[in-house]
Coordinates of C-alpha atoms and ligand atoms in Angstrom, one line a residue:
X295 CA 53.3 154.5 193.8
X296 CA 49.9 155.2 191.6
X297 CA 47.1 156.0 194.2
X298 CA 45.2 153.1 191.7
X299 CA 47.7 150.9 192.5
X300 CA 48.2 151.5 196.3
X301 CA 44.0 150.7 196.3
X302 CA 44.3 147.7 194.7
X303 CA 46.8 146.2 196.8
X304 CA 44.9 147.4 200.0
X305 CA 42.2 145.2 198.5
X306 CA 44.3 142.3 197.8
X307 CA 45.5 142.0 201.4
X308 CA 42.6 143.0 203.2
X309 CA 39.2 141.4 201.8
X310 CA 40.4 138.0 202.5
X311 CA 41.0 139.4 206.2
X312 CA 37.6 140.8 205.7
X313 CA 35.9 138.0 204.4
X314 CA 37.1 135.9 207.6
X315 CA 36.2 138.4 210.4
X316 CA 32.9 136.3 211.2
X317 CA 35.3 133.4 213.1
X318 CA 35.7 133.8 216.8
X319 CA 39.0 134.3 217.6
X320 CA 41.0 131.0 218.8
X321 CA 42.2 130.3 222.0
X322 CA 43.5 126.9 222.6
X323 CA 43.4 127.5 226.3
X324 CA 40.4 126.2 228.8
X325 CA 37.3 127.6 228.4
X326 CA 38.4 129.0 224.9
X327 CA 37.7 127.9 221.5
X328 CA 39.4 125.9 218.9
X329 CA 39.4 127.1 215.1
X330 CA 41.0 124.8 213.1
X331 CA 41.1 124.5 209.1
X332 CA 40.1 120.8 207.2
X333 CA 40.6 121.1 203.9
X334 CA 39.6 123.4 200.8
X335 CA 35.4 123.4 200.2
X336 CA 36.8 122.8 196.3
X337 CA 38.8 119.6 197.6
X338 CA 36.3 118.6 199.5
X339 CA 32.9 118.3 198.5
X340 CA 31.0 117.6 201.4
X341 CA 31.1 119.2 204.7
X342 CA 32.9 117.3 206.8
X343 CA 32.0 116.0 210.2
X344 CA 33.8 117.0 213.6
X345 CA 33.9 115.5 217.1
X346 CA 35.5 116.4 220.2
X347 CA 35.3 114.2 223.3
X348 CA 32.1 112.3 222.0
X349 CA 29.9 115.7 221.1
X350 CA 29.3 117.2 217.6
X351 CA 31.4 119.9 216.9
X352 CA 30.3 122.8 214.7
X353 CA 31.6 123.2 211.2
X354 CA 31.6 126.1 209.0
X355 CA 33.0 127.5 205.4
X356 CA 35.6 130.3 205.5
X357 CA 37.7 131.7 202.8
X358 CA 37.1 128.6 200.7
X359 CA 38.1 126.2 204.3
X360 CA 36.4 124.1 205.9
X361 CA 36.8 125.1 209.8
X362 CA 36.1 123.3 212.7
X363 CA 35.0 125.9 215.6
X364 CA 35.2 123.6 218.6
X365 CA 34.2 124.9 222.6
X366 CA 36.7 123.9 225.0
X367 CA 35.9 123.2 228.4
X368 CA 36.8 125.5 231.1
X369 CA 38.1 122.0 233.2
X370 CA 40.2 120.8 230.4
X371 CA 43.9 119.3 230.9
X372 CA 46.0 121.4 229.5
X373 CA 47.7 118.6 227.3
X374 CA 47.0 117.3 224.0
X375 CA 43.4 116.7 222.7
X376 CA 42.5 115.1 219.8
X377 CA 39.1 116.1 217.1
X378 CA 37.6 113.6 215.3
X379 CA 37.2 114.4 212.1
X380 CA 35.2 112.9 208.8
X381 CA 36.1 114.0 205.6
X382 CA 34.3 111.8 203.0
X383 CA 34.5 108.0 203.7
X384 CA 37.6 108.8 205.8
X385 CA 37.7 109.4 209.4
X386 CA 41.1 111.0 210.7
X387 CA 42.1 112.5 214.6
X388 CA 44.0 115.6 214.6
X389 CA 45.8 116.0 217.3
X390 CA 45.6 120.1 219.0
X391 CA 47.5 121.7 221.7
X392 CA 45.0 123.1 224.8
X393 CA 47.4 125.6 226.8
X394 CA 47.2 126.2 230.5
X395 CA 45.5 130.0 230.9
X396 CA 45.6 131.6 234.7
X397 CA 42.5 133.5 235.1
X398 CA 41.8 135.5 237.5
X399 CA 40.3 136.2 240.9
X400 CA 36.8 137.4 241.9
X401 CA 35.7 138.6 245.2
X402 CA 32.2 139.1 245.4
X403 CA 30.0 140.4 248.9
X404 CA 26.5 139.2 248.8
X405 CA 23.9 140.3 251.6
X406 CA 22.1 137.5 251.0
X407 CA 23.7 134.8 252.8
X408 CA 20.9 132.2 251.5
X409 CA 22.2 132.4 248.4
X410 CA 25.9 131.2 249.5
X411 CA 25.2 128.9 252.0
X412 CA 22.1 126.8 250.8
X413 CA 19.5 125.4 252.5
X414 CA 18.6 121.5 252.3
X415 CA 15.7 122.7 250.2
X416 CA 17.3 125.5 248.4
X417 CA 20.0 122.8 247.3
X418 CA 18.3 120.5 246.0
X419 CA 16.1 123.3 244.1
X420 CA 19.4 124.3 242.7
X421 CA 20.7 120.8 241.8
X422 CA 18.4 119.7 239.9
X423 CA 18.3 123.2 237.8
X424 CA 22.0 122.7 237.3
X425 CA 21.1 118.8 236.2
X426 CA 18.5 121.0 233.6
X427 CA 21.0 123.4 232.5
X428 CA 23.3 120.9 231.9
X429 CA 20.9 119.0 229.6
X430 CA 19.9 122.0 227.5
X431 CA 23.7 123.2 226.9
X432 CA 24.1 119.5 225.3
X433 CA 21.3 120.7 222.6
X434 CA 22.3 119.8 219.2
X435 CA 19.9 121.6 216.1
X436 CA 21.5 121.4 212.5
X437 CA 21.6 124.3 211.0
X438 CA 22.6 125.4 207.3
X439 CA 24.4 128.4 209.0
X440 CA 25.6 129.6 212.0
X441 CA 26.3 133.8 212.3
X442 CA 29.5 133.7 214.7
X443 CA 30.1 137.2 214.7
X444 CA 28.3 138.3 218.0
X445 CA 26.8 141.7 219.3
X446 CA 27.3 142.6 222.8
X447 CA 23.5 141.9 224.3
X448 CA 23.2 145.2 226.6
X449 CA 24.8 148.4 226.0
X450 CA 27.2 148.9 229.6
X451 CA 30.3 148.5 230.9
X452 CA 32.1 145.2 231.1
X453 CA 32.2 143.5 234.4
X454 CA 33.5 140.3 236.0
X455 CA 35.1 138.5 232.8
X456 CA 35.0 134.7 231.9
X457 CA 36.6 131.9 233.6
X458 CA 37.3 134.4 237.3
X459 CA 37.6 131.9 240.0
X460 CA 35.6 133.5 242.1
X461 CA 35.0 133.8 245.8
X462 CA 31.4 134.7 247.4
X463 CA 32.1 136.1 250.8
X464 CA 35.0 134.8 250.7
X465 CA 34.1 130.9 250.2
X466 CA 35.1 130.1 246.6
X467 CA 32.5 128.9 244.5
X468 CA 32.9 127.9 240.1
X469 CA 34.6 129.9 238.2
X470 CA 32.9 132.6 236.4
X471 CA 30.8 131.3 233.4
X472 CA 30.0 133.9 231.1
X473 CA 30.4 137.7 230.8
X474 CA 28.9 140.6 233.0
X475 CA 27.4 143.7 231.4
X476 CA 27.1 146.9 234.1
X477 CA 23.9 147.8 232.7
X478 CA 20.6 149.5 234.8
X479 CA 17.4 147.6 235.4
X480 CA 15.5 147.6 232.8
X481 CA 17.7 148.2 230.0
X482 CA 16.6 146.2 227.5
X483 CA 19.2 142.8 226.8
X484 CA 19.3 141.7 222.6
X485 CA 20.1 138.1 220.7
X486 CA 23.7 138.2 220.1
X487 CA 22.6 136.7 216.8
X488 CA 19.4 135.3 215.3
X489 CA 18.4 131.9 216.8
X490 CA 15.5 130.0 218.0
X491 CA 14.5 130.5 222.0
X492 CA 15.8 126.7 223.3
X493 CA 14.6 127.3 227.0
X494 CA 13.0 130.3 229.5
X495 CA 12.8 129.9 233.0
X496 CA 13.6 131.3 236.4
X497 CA 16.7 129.5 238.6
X498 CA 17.9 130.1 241.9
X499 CA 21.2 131.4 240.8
X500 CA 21.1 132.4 237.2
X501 CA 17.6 134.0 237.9
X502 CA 15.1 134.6 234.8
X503 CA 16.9 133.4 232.1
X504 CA 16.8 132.8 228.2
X505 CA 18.4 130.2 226.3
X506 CA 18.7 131.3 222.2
X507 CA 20.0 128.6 219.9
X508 CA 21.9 129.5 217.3
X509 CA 22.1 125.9 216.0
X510 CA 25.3 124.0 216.0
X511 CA 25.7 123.5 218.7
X512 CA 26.2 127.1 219.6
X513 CA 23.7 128.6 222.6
X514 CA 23.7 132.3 224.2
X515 CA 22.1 132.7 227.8
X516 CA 20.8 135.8 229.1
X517 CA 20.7 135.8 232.8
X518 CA 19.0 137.8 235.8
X519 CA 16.7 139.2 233.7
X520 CA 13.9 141.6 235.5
X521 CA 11.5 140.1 232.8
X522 CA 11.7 137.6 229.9
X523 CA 10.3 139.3 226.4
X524 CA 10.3 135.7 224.4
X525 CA 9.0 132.4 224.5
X526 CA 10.2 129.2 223.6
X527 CA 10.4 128.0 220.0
X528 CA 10.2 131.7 219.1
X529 CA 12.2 133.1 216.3
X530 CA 14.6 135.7 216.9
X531 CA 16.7 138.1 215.0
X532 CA 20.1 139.2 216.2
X533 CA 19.6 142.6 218.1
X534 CA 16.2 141.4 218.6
X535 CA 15.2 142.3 222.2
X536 CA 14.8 139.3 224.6
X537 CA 14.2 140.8 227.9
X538 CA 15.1 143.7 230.1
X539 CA 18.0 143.6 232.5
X540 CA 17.7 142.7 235.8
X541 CA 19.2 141.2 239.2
X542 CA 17.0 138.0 240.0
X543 CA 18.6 135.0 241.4
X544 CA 22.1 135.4 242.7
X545 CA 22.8 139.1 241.7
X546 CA 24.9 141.4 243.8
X547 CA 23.4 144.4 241.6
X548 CA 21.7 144.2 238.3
X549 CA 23.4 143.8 235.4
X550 CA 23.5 141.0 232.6
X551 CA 25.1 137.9 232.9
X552 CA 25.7 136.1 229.2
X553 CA 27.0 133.5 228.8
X554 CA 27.8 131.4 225.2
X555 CA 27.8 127.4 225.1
X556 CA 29.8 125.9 222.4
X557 CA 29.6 121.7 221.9
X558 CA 28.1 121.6 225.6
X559 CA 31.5 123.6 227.2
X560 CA 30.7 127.0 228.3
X561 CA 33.2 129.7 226.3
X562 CA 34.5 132.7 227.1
X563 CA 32.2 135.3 225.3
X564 CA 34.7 138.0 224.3
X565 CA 36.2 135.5 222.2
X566 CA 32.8 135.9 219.8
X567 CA 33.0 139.7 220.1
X568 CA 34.4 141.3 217.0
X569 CA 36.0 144.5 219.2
X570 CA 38.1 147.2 217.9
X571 CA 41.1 145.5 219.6
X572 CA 40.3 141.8 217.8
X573 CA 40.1 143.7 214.4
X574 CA 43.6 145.6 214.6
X575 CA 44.8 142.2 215.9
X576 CA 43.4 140.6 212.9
X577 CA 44.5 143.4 210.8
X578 CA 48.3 142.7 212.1
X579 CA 48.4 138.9 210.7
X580 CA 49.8 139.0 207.5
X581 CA 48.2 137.2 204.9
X582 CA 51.1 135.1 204.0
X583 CA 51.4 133.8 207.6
X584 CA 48.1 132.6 207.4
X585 CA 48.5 130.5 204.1
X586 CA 46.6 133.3 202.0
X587 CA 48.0 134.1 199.1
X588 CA 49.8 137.4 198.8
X589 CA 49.6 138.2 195.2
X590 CA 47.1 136.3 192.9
Ligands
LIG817 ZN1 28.0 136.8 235.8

């Protein structure tokens, strides 16, 4: 074949690949996220409306689509689920698929029994954080765009991953919410992508922590920071330093703990990550299997 022509059909199959890589990837399991196509942007004029379970679900253009990019909790029944959607004057329910997923085990040894086994004070300290926390992941700002595509906020190793049921000396506690980054103190910890700073404050377990707001629906925390570089209502770009990595709150060593909130469910992170190994997976879906044209 002509080099030319071997170019242009590299092109043809890859920049609608390319054009898509700022989607999470989907995982229709607990604690994973749901991207599901509405209707062509041409077809439909206005962006359409989702809903899942009650809460506003965060809607995006893609390759001429509408998409739904839905958070699914990590405590969902792996059965079917329904999104609410409105396109127009029309309201419909699609009905998805949600996929057991076994994740797996943690086992971590803290020295600091106080932090396992809570005093009457310490507990109530710590429930009504968790009443907080759970308030602010329910934030809702409308926003004309939402960058999906995510940086990693600390240069390190990964450590204990998403959704790990995890046992603290040996008395299981909930499963792993976020991401761990091996990182040393003091490193400095970024915006996976620009935002507004919802929240900063300093918990029993989650330690010094920022909240950015990506709007959405869509939240990153950064958690037991050594110190807290932002404040809230700030502006902040993605790669934009937020604070410096730490171990406060309940921290076996330092490192970053970051977690991503999607529709008030807590997602696994990785899923936002656009890694070498997402990309060659992406690479390896045809576009015909995905409904994109192969020829023009
Ligand atoms: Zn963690």
């Amino acid at each position: 074949m002509h080099p030319l022509i071997t170019t242009l059909r590299f092109l043809l199959l890859s920049l609608p690949l390319l054009a898509h890589a700022g989607l999470p990837q989907s995982s229709n399991v607990p604690g994973g996220v749901m991207v599901l196509q509405l209707g062509s942007t041409s077809a439909i004029a206005d962006k359409p409306q989702a809903w899942f379970e009650d809460r506003p679900v965060l809607v995006t253009a893609d390759e001429g689509q509408w998409v739904a990019v839905a958070g699914l909790p990590l405590d969902s029944i792996p059965v079917m689920h329904e999104l609410k959607v409105q396109l127009g004057h029309e309201t419909v329910m699609l009905p998805f698929d949600i996929r057991p997923k076994a994740y797996p085990e943690q086992y971590v040894t803290l020295k600091d029994t106080s932090k396992v086994e809570l005093s009457p004070a310490d507990l109530a300290r710590a429930e009504r954080e968790i009443a907080a926390i759970t308030e602010l992941k329910q934030h809702w700002r409308d926003a004309p765009d939402t960058d999906l595509n995510f940086i990693l906020p600390a240069k390190g190793e990964l450590g204990g991953r998403f959704g790990a049921r995890r046992f603290f000396n040996d008395q299981m506690r909930k499963p792993h919410s976020g991401l761990d980054v091996r990182a040393g103190s003091g490193k400095p910890v970024v915006a996976s992508a620009a935002g507004v700073v919802l929240a900063v404050d300093d918990y029993f377990f989650n330690g010094k922590t920022v909240f950015v707001d990506h709007g959405n629906g869509l939240i990153t925390l950064y958690c037991h920071l050594k110190r807290m570089d932002v404040k809230v209502g700030q502006t902040v770009r993605k790669g934009q330093r937020v604070g410096l990595v730490g171990q406060t709150g309940r921290a076996s060593g330092p490192h970053l703990h970051w977690s991503v909130v999607l529709n008030g469910a807590m997602v696994d992170p990785e899923l936002f990550l656009e890694t070498q190994q997402m990309r060659d997976e992406k690479a390896a879906i045809k576009p015909s299997v995905r409904g994109e044209p192969v020829e023009p």
